[in-house]
Short mmCIF file of C-alpha atoms in Angstrom, two decimals:
data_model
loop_
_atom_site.label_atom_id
_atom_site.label_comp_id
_atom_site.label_asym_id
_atom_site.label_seq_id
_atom_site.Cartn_x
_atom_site.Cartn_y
_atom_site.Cartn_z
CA UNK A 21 18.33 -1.88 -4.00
CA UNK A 22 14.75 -2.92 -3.13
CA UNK A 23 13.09 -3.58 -0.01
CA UNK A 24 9.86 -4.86 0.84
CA UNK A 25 7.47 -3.84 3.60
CA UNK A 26 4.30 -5.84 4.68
CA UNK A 27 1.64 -3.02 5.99
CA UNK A 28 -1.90 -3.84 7.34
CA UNK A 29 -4.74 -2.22 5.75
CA UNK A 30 -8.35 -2.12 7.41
CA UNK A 31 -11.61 -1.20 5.26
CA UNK A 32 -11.14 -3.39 2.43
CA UNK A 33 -14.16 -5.87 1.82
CA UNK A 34 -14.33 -6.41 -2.11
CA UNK A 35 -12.16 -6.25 -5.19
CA UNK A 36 -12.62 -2.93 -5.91
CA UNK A 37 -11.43 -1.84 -2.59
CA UNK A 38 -8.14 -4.06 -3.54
CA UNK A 39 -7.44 -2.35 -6.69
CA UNK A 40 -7.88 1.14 -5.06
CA UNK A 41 -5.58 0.60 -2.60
CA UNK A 42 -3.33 -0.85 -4.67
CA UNK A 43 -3.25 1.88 -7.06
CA UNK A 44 -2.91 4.34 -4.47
CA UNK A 45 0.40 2.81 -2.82
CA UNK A 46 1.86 2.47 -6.40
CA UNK A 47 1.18 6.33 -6.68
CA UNK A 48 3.60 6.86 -4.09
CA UNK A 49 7.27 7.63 -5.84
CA UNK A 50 9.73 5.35 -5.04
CA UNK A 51 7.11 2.27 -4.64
CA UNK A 52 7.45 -0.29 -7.51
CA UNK A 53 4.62 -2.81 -6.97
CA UNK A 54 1.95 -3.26 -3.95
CA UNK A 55 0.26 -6.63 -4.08
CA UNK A 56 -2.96 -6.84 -1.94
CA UNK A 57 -4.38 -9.43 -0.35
CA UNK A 58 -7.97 -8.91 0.28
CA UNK A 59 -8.35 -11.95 2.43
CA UNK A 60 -5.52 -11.16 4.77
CA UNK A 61 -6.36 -7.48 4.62
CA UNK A 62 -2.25 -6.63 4.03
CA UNK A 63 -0.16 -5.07 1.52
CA UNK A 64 2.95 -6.41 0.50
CA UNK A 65 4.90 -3.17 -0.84
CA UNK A 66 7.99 -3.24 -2.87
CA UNK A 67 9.90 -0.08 -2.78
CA UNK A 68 12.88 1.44 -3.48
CA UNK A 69 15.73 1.43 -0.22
CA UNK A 70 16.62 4.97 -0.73
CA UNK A 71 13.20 6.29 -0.62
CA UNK A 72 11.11 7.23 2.79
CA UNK A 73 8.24 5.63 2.03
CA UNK A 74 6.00 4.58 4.58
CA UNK A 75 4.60 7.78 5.58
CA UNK A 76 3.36 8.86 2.25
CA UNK A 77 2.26 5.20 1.60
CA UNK A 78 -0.27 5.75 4.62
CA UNK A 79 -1.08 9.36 3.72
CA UNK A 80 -2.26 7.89 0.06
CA UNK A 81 -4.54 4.82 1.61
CA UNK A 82 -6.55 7.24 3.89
CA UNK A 83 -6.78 9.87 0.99
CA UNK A 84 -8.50 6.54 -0.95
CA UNK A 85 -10.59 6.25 2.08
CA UNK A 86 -9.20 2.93 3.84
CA UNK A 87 -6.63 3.06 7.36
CA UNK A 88 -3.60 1.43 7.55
CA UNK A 89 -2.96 -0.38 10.92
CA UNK A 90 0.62 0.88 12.97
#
């Protein structure tokens, strides 16, 4: 089953910053799709239920150099 989380990412300010962040949520195994909205400065993550995501999901948007909000 699939859930979805909606996480709020700070340090984004152009398109390439979307696609970065994007890419590194979708790195994280068990996440199947991370849409980003630039304008609202979120990340709408679709994951799989049995996986523990949300840790790693942070650890990979500071390694790309951006800070999601708690």
């Amino acid at each position: 089953m699939m859930a979805k989380l909606v996480i709020e990412v700070e340090g984004m300010s152009c398109e390439h910053c979307e696609k970065r962040v994007r890419e590194a949520i979708e790195s994280v195994e068990g996440v199947q799709q991370a849409v980003i909205s630039l304008e609202a400065g979120t990340a709408e993550v679709t994951y799989d239920d049995g996986k523990e995501v949300k840790d790693n999901i942070a650890e990979a948007v500071d390694e790309a150099g951006y800070e999601v909000v708690v």
